[in-house]
Coordinates of C-alpha atoms in Angstrom, one line a residue:
M199 CA 90.2 71.6 117.7
V200 CA 89.2 69.7 115.2
S201 CA 87.6 67.0 117.8
N202 CA 85.6 70.1 119.1
K203 CA 84.3 70.8 116.0
N204 CA 83.6 67.2 114.6
V205 CA 81.0 67.3 118.3
F206 CA 79.9 70.7 118.1
R207 CA 79.2 69.6 113.4
K208 CA 77.1 66.5 114.7
S209 CA 75.2 68.9 117.2
I210 CA 73.9 70.7 114.5
A211 CA 73.8 67.9 111.4
L212 CA 70.0 68.5 110.7
V213 CA 70.7 73.0 110.5
L214 CA 73.2 71.5 108.2
A215 CA 71.2 68.6 106.7
F216 CA 68.5 72.1 105.5
G217 CA 71.3 74.1 104.6
M218 CA 73.2 72.2 102.4
I219 CA 70.7 69.8 100.5
F220 CA 67.9 72.9 100.1
S221 CA 67.4 76.4 98.8
T222 CA 67.0 78.4 101.5
A223 CA 64.6 81.7 101.0
I224 CA 65.1 84.1 103.7
Q225 CA 61.8 86.8 103.8
K226 CA 62.3 90.1 105.0
S227 CA 60.0 93.4 104.0
Y228 CA 61.8 96.6 103.3
A229 CA 61.6 100.0 101.1
V230 CA 62.7 99.2 97.9
D231 CA 66.3 100.8 97.1
Q232 CA 69.3 99.8 94.7
L233 CA 71.6 96.8 95.5
K234 CA 75.8 97.7 96.8
I235 CA 77.9 96.5 96.1
H236 CA 80.8 97.3 98.6
M237 CA 84.7 95.9 97.8
I238 CA 85.8 97.7 101.3
N239 CA 89.4 99.1 101.1
V240 CA 90.6 96.6 103.9
G241 CA 94.9 97.1 102.5
Q242 CA 96.0 93.7 101.3
G243 CA 92.9 91.3 102.3
D244 CA 89.6 91.1 101.3
A245 CA 85.8 92.5 102.6
I246 CA 82.7 92.4 100.7
F247 CA 79.8 94.0 101.7
I248 CA 76.4 93.1 99.9
Q249 CA 73.2 94.7 101.2
Y250 CA 69.8 95.8 99.0
Q251 CA 66.1 96.0 100.8
G252 CA 67.2 95.1 104.1
F253 CA 69.4 92.7 102.5
E254 CA 72.7 91.8 103.6
V255 CA 75.3 90.0 103.0
L256 CA 79.1 90.1 103.7
I257 CA 82.2 88.0 101.6
D258 CA 85.6 88.2 104.4
A259 CA 86.7 90.6 107.1
G260 CA 90.1 92.1 106.4
E261 CA 93.2 90.8 108.4
N262 CA 93.4 91.1 112.1
N263 CA 93.6 94.6 112.4
M264 CA 90.8 95.6 110.5
G265 CA 87.7 94.3 112.3
E266 CA 86.9 97.5 113.4
R267 CA 87.1 98.5 110.3
V268 CA 84.7 96.5 108.6
V269 CA 82.3 96.8 111.5
D270 CA 82.5 100.7 111.6
Y271 CA 81.6 100.6 107.7
I272 CA 77.9 98.2 108.1
K273 CA 76.7 97.8 110.7
P274 CA 75.4 101.9 109.7
K275 CA 74.1 99.7 106.5
I276 CA 72.8 96.9 108.7
Q277 CA 69.1 96.6 109.6
G278 CA 68.8 93.8 112.1
D279 CA 71.0 90.6 111.9
L280 CA 73.4 90.6 108.8
D281 CA 71.5 87.7 106.5
L282 CA 74.6 85.3 105.9
V283 CA 78.2 85.5 106.2
I284 CA 81.1 83.5 104.1
A285 CA 84.0 83.2 105.3
T286 CA 86.2 81.9 101.8
H287 CA 89.0 80.3 103.4
P288 CA 91.0 80.9 106.4
D289 CA 93.9 82.5 105.6
S290 CA 94.2 85.3 108.0
D291 CA 93.4 87.7 105.2
H292 CA 90.6 86.6 104.3
I293 CA 88.8 85.4 108.4
G294 CA 91.3 87.9 109.9
G295 CA 88.3 90.1 111.2
M296 CA 85.4 88.4 111.0
D297 CA 86.0 87.0 114.5
T298 CA 85.7 90.9 115.5
V299 CA 82.9 90.7 113.5
L300 CA 80.7 88.5 114.7
S301 CA 81.4 89.6 118.3
Q302 CA 78.9 92.6 117.3
I303 CA 76.5 91.7 114.9
K304 CA 73.9 89.0 114.6
V305 CA 73.9 86.9 111.9
D306 CA 71.6 84.8 110.5
K307 CA 73.8 81.5 108.3
I308 CA 78.2 80.9 108.6
I309 CA 79.0 79.0 105.1
D310 CA 82.8 78.3 104.6
S311 CA 84.9 76.2 102.8
G312 CA 84.8 73.4 105.7
M313 CA 89.2 73.6 106.2
N314 CA 90.0 73.6 110.0
Y315 CA 93.4 75.4 110.7
T316 CA 96.1 75.7 113.0
T317 CA 96.3 79.6 113.9
Q318 CA 95.3 81.0 116.6
T319 CA 93.4 83.9 114.0
Y320 CA 91.3 80.6 112.9
R321 CA 90.7 79.4 116.3
D322 CA 89.4 83.1 117.4
Y323 CA 87.1 82.7 113.9
W324 CA 85.8 78.8 115.8
N325 CA 85.0 80.1 118.3
E326 CA 82.3 82.6 117.7
V327 CA 81.0 80.8 114.7
N328 CA 80.2 78.2 117.6
R329 CA 78.7 81.8 119.9
Q330 CA 76.8 82.3 116.7
V331 CA 75.5 79.4 115.6
Q332 CA 74.5 79.1 119.5
N333 CA 72.8 81.8 119.4
G334 CA 70.6 80.9 116.5
A335 CA 73.0 80.3 113.4
V336 CA 72.8 78.3 111.3
Y337 CA 76.5 76.8 110.4
S338 CA 76.6 75.2 106.7
E339 CA 80.1 74.1 104.7
D340 CA 80.4 74.7 101.6
A341 CA 78.0 72.6 98.9
D342 CA 75.9 73.8 95.8
M343 CA 73.3 75.0 96.9
T344 CA 71.2 78.4 96.9
V345 CA 70.5 81.6 99.0
S346 CA 66.8 83.6 97.9
F347 CA 67.0 87.3 99.8
G348 CA 63.2 87.5 98.4
N349 CA 61.8 87.5 94.6
D350 CA 65.1 89.3 93.3
L351 CA 68.5 88.7 94.8
K352 CA 70.4 85.1 95.3
F353 CA 73.5 83.9 95.7
E354 CA 75.1 80.6 94.8
I355 CA 78.0 78.7 95.9
I356 CA 79.6 76.5 93.2
E357 CA 81.3 73.7 94.4
T358 CA 84.7 73.3 93.8
G359 CA 85.7 70.0 95.2
D360 CA 86.9 69.6 99.1
D361 CA 90.3 68.9 98.9
N362 CA 91.9 71.4 95.7
G363 CA 95.1 70.7 97.5
S364 CA 95.4 74.0 99.3
K365 CA 93.3 76.7 101.1
N366 CA 93.7 80.2 98.8
N367 CA 91.8 76.2 96.2
N368 CA 88.7 75.8 98.5
S369 CA 87.9 78.6 99.0
V370 CA 84.1 79.5 98.7
L371 CA 83.2 80.1 95.2
S372 CA 79.8 82.0 95.2
K373 CA 78.0 83.9 92.4
M374 CA 75.3 86.7 93.1
S375 CA 72.7 87.0 90.3
F376 CA 70.7 90.5 90.8
G377 CA 67.9 91.0 88.1
N378 CA 69.9 91.1 84.5
V379 CA 72.9 91.6 86.8
S380 CA 75.1 89.7 88.0
C381 CA 79.4 89.2 90.3
L382 CA 81.6 85.9 90.6
L383 CA 82.9 86.1 93.5
T384 CA 86.2 84.4 93.9
G385 CA 87.8 84.5 96.7
D386 CA 91.7 83.1 97.3
M387 CA 90.4 80.9 93.8
E388 CA 93.9 80.3 91.2
S389 CA 94.1 78.8 88.1
E390 CA 94.7 74.5 88.4
V391 CA 90.5 75.3 90.2
E392 CA 89.7 77.6 87.5
K393 CA 90.4 75.5 84.5
E394 CA 89.0 72.6 86.9
I395 CA 85.8 74.0 86.7
L396 CA 85.1 75.9 83.2
G397 CA 81.4 73.2 82.3
R398 CA 80.2 75.4 86.0
D399 CA 77.7 78.9 85.0
L400 CA 80.6 81.3 85.7
K401 CA 78.9 83.9 82.9
A402 CA 78.9 86.7 85.3
D403 CA 79.2 90.9 85.1
I404 CA 81.4 91.4 87.7
L405 CA 84.6 89.8 88.6
K406 CA 86.1 89.8 91.8
A407 CA 89.6 88.8 90.8
G408 CA 91.2 86.1 92.4
H409 CA 94.0 86.7 94.8
H410 CA 94.1 90.4 94.4
G411 CA 94.9 89.9 90.8
S412 CA 97.8 87.0 91.4
R413 CA 99.1 85.6 88.6
S414 CA 98.6 82.5 90.0
S415 CA 94.4 83.7 89.3
S416 CA 91.8 84.9 86.0
S417 CA 94.1 82.7 84.2
N418 CA 92.9 83.4 79.9
E419 CA 90.3 79.9 79.8
F420 CA 88.7 81.4 82.3
L421 CA 88.6 84.6 82.1
D422 CA 86.9 84.2 78.5
K423 CA 84.6 81.6 80.0
V424 CA 83.2 84.4 82.5
A425 CA 83.9 87.0 80.8
P426 CA 82.9 89.5 82.9
Q427 CA 82.4 93.6 81.5
C428 CA 84.9 94.5 84.2
V429 CA 86.9 93.5 87.9
L430 CA 86.8 94.4 91.0
I431 CA 90.5 93.8 93.2
S432 CA 90.8 94.4 96.2
A433 CA 94.9 95.0 97.0
G434 CA 96.9 96.8 99.2
L435 CA 98.9 99.5 98.6
N436 CA 102.6 98.6 97.8
N437 CA 102.4 95.4 99.5
K438 CA 104.8 93.2 99.9
Y439 CA 103.3 90.5 96.5
G440 CA 103.6 93.4 94.0
H441 CA 99.1 92.6 93.6
P442 CA 98.6 93.2 91.3
H443 CA 100.5 91.4 89.1
P444 CA 101.5 93.0 85.6
E445 CA 100.9 89.5 83.3
T446 CA 96.4 89.1 85.2
I447 CA 96.9 93.1 84.2
T448 CA 97.2 91.7 80.8
N449 CA 95.4 89.7 80.1
Y450 CA 92.2 91.7 81.1
Q451 CA 93.5 95.2 79.1
S452 CA 94.1 92.9 76.1
R453 CA 90.2 91.5 77.0
N454 CA 89.5 95.4 76.9
I455 CA 88.1 94.6 80.9
P456 CA 88.6 97.6 83.0
Y457 CA 89.7 96.8 86.2
Y458 CA 89.1 98.7 90.1
V459 CA 92.2 98.4 92.4
T460 CA 91.4 99.6 95.6
S461 CA 94.9 100.6 96.4
S462 CA 94.3 103.5 94.7
L463 CA 90.6 104.2 94.4
G464 CA 90.2 102.7 98.2
D465 CA 86.3 101.8 99.2
I466 CA 84.9 100.7 95.6
V467 CA 80.9 101.1 95.6
V468 CA 78.9 98.6 92.8
T469 CA 76.1 100.0 92.3
T470 CA 72.9 98.3 90.3
N471 CA 69.1 98.7 89.7
G472 CA 69.0 95.2 88.6
S473 CA 69.1 96.7 84.7
T474 CA 72.3 98.4 84.6
F475 CA 75.6 99.2 87.2
T476 CA 78.1 101.9 88.2
I477 CA 81.0 102.4 89.3
D478 CA 83.4 105.1 89.7
G479 CA 80.8 106.6 87.7
K480 CA 80.3 104.3 85.1
T481 CA 77.8 102.6 83.7
Y482 CA 77.3 99.2 82.9
T483 CA 74.5 97.8 81.4
G484 CA 74.2 93.5 82.5
H485 CA 73.0 90.6 80.0
S486 CA 71.3 87.5 82.5
D487 CA 73.8 85.4 80.8
G488 CA 76.6 87.7 81.8
A489 CA 78.0 88.5 78.3
P490 CA 80.2 91.3 77.8
I491 CA 78.6 94.4 75.8
E492 CA 80.5 96.1 73.1
N493 CA 82.8 98.4 72.9
P494 CA 81.0 101.9 72.3
D495 CA 82.6 104.1 69.4
D496 CA 82.2 107.5 70.9
G497 CA 85.7 108.1 71.3
T498 CA 85.4 107.1 75.2
T499 CA 88.1 104.5 76.4
I500 CA 89.1 102.3 79.0
P501 CA 89.3 103.1 82.7
T502 CA 92.6 102.1 83.3
I503 CA 93.7 102.7 87.0
P504 CA 97.3 103.2 88.6
T505 CA 98.1 100.1 90.9
N506 CA 101.2 101.4 92.8
P507 CA 101.1 105.2 93.3
T508 CA 103.5 106.6 95.4
D509 CA 102.4 106.6 99.2
P510 CA 103.4 109.6 101.4
T511 CA 103.2 108.2 104.2
T512 CA 107.1 106.3 103.0
S513 CA 108.6 109.2 104.1
S514 CA 108.1 109.1 107.5
K515 CA 111.3 107.4 107.7
L516 CA 110.3 105.1 110.4
E517 CA 111.8 101.9 110.8
I518 CA 112.2 98.5 113.1
I519 CA 116.2 98.6 113.7
A520 CA 116.3 95.0 116.2
I521 CA 114.7 92.2 116.7
N522 CA 116.1 90.0 119.6
P523 CA 113.8 87.2 119.4
K524 CA 116.0 85.8 122.7
E525 CA 114.7 89.2 124.9
E526 CA 111.2 88.9 122.5
S527 CA 111.8 92.9 121.9
V528 CA 111.2 94.4 119.0
L529 CA 113.5 98.5 118.3
I530 CA 111.6 100.7 116.0
K531 CA 113.7 104.4 115.3
N532 CA 111.8 107.4 113.5
N533 CA 114.5 109.0 111.3
S534 CA 112.3 112.1 109.9
V535 CA 112.7 114.9 111.7
Q536 CA 108.6 115.2 112.4
L537 CA 107.0 113.7 115.2
V538 CA 104.5 110.7 114.0
D539 CA 101.2 109.3 115.0
L540 CA 101.5 105.4 115.4
S541 CA 97.2 104.6 115.7
G542 CA 96.5 102.1 113.1
W543 CA 100.0 101.1 113.3
Y544 CA 100.9 97.8 114.2
I545 CA 104.4 94.8 113.8
F546 CA 103.6 91.8 112.2
S547 CA 105.5 88.1 113.4
T548 CA 105.9 87.0 109.8
V549 CA 106.3 82.6 111.0
G550 CA 103.5 83.1 113.0
E551 CA 101.7 85.6 112.1
Q552 CA 101.0 87.9 114.8
H553 CA 99.9 91.3 114.9
Y554 CA 100.6 94.6 117.4
S555 CA 98.8 97.3 116.8
F556 CA 99.7 100.4 118.7
P557 CA 97.4 101.9 120.5
D558 CA 95.9 105.1 119.3
G559 CA 97.3 108.2 119.9
Y560 CA 101.2 107.3 120.6
T561 CA 103.7 108.8 119.2
I562 CA 107.5 108.7 118.4
G563 CA 109.0 111.5 118.0
A564 CA 111.7 112.4 116.0
G565 CA 115.6 110.7 116.3
Q566 CA 113.4 108.3 119.3
T567 CA 114.0 104.5 120.3
I568 CA 110.9 103.1 120.9
K569 CA 110.2 99.0 122.3
V570 CA 107.9 96.4 121.5
V571 CA 108.8 93.8 124.4
S572 CA 106.6 90.1 125.0
G573 CA 107.7 87.3 126.3
A574 CA 109.9 87.3 129.3
A575 CA 110.5 90.4 128.8
A576 CA 106.5 92.3 129.2
K577 CA 106.6 89.2 132.5
S578 CA 108.8 92.0 134.0
N579 CA 107.3 95.3 132.7
V580 CA 110.8 96.6 132.5
G581 CA 111.5 100.4 131.1
D582 CA 109.5 101.9 129.1
A583 CA 109.1 99.2 126.8
L584 CA 105.4 98.6 125.3
I585 CA 103.9 96.0 125.8
W586 CA 103.0 92.9 123.0
T587 CA 101.9 90.3 124.9
K588 CA 103.1 87.8 127.8
A589 CA 103.4 85.3 125.5
Y590 CA 106.4 84.4 123.4
I591 CA 106.1 85.9 119.7
W592 CA 109.0 85.8 117.7
S593 CA 111.3 82.3 116.9
D594 CA 114.4 81.9 118.2
V595 CA 115.8 80.2 114.6
Y596 CA 114.5 83.0 111.7
D597 CA 111.5 85.3 111.8
P598 CA 111.2 88.2 109.6
G599 CA 109.6 90.9 111.3
E600 CA 107.7 94.0 110.1
L601 CA 106.0 97.3 110.1
Y602 CA 102.6 98.6 108.9
N603 CA 101.6 102.1 109.0
E604 CA 97.4 103.0 109.4
S605 CA 96.4 103.0 105.2
N606 CA 98.3 98.3 105.8
V607 CA 101.8 100.1 103.7
L608 CA 104.9 98.0 104.4
I609 CA 106.8 100.7 105.9
S610 CA 110.1 98.6 107.3
S611 CA 111.4 94.7 107.5
Y612 CA 113.4 93.2 109.4
G613 CA 114.8 90.2 109.1
A614 CA 115.7 87.9 112.7
M615 CA 118.5 85.8 112.6
Q616 CA 119.9 84.2 115.8

């Protein structure tokens, strides 16, 4: 895989040099419109879509099972090709759905961290990048550069280094500027790198919280430098990591910074004319230097968003009751008194980071148990079991499995131990 990638890079060396050394200007002509930043609700993952005057940018695309959702969301909004795709880093909750997007939508320019990874998810992503390049796309690893869209909108890629110790800390960092409104987009960048880049131009009106609002990001020094007027957080409802973490929320609240979380609000849309911007009914005034405005003394309060409201789907009482790694089978039981539609539900193998998505319209009756098989059991295709894959999924040593519903909420987990 690495050697193939190196050959590919050499074959487009001149194209990369152009894309990385010089600022890139992309020209289109469409009717004037407001710019919109869409933080798409992809559960525990990231997917951000930006559109203005027929220019469209996608940053990340959620988990493997979220690719079609991202396509369905952005495709009706795209005029022509996607102008720019940024894959911040190779974790599956950021690039998992990207192969689906790239397989269905033509892209003009692709930027990623340049970091190789060994998962099937990464290989699927990289295969589609290769295909896009063969069809005319320009691929670049992140480096200091500016991509301009007409006269009003630009993306600055801020190089943070290529050996920062982890996939998260090698995330592509970008800053969008539109008139007096700016937005800093951080991927999963953590506090170690935040502190290393405090000398860069980081001030922004809107901050996309690093690492889903984890305590590992949004350090005090970084927040003071960025001085955001508000923060956007992409996190799954009742996610197993507890994102966003209370310490991070406290950091925002102590600075009177409103925060908006997809787990509470669903899709979040920021609308701006370059002077002001509006989120969830609240309007802010943009500042070209990113400095926060004073809080109005009119009795208004900074909105705080509940991060983990009760999810009614957990009452369905579905449970993984067994995982047999030797037999390559998973048993799931419906302990409720009603039939449950499993459309959009999926099983996750935590060691191999592999997903099985239930067929649309598939149901499990009250008290019923179903089996999902892989490996040898799938090859023999016995009984009424659902077939995951003929490949071997489960580790014979230790491989916990998880069951998620259509909203990417963890419903049940099971530790498979030999």
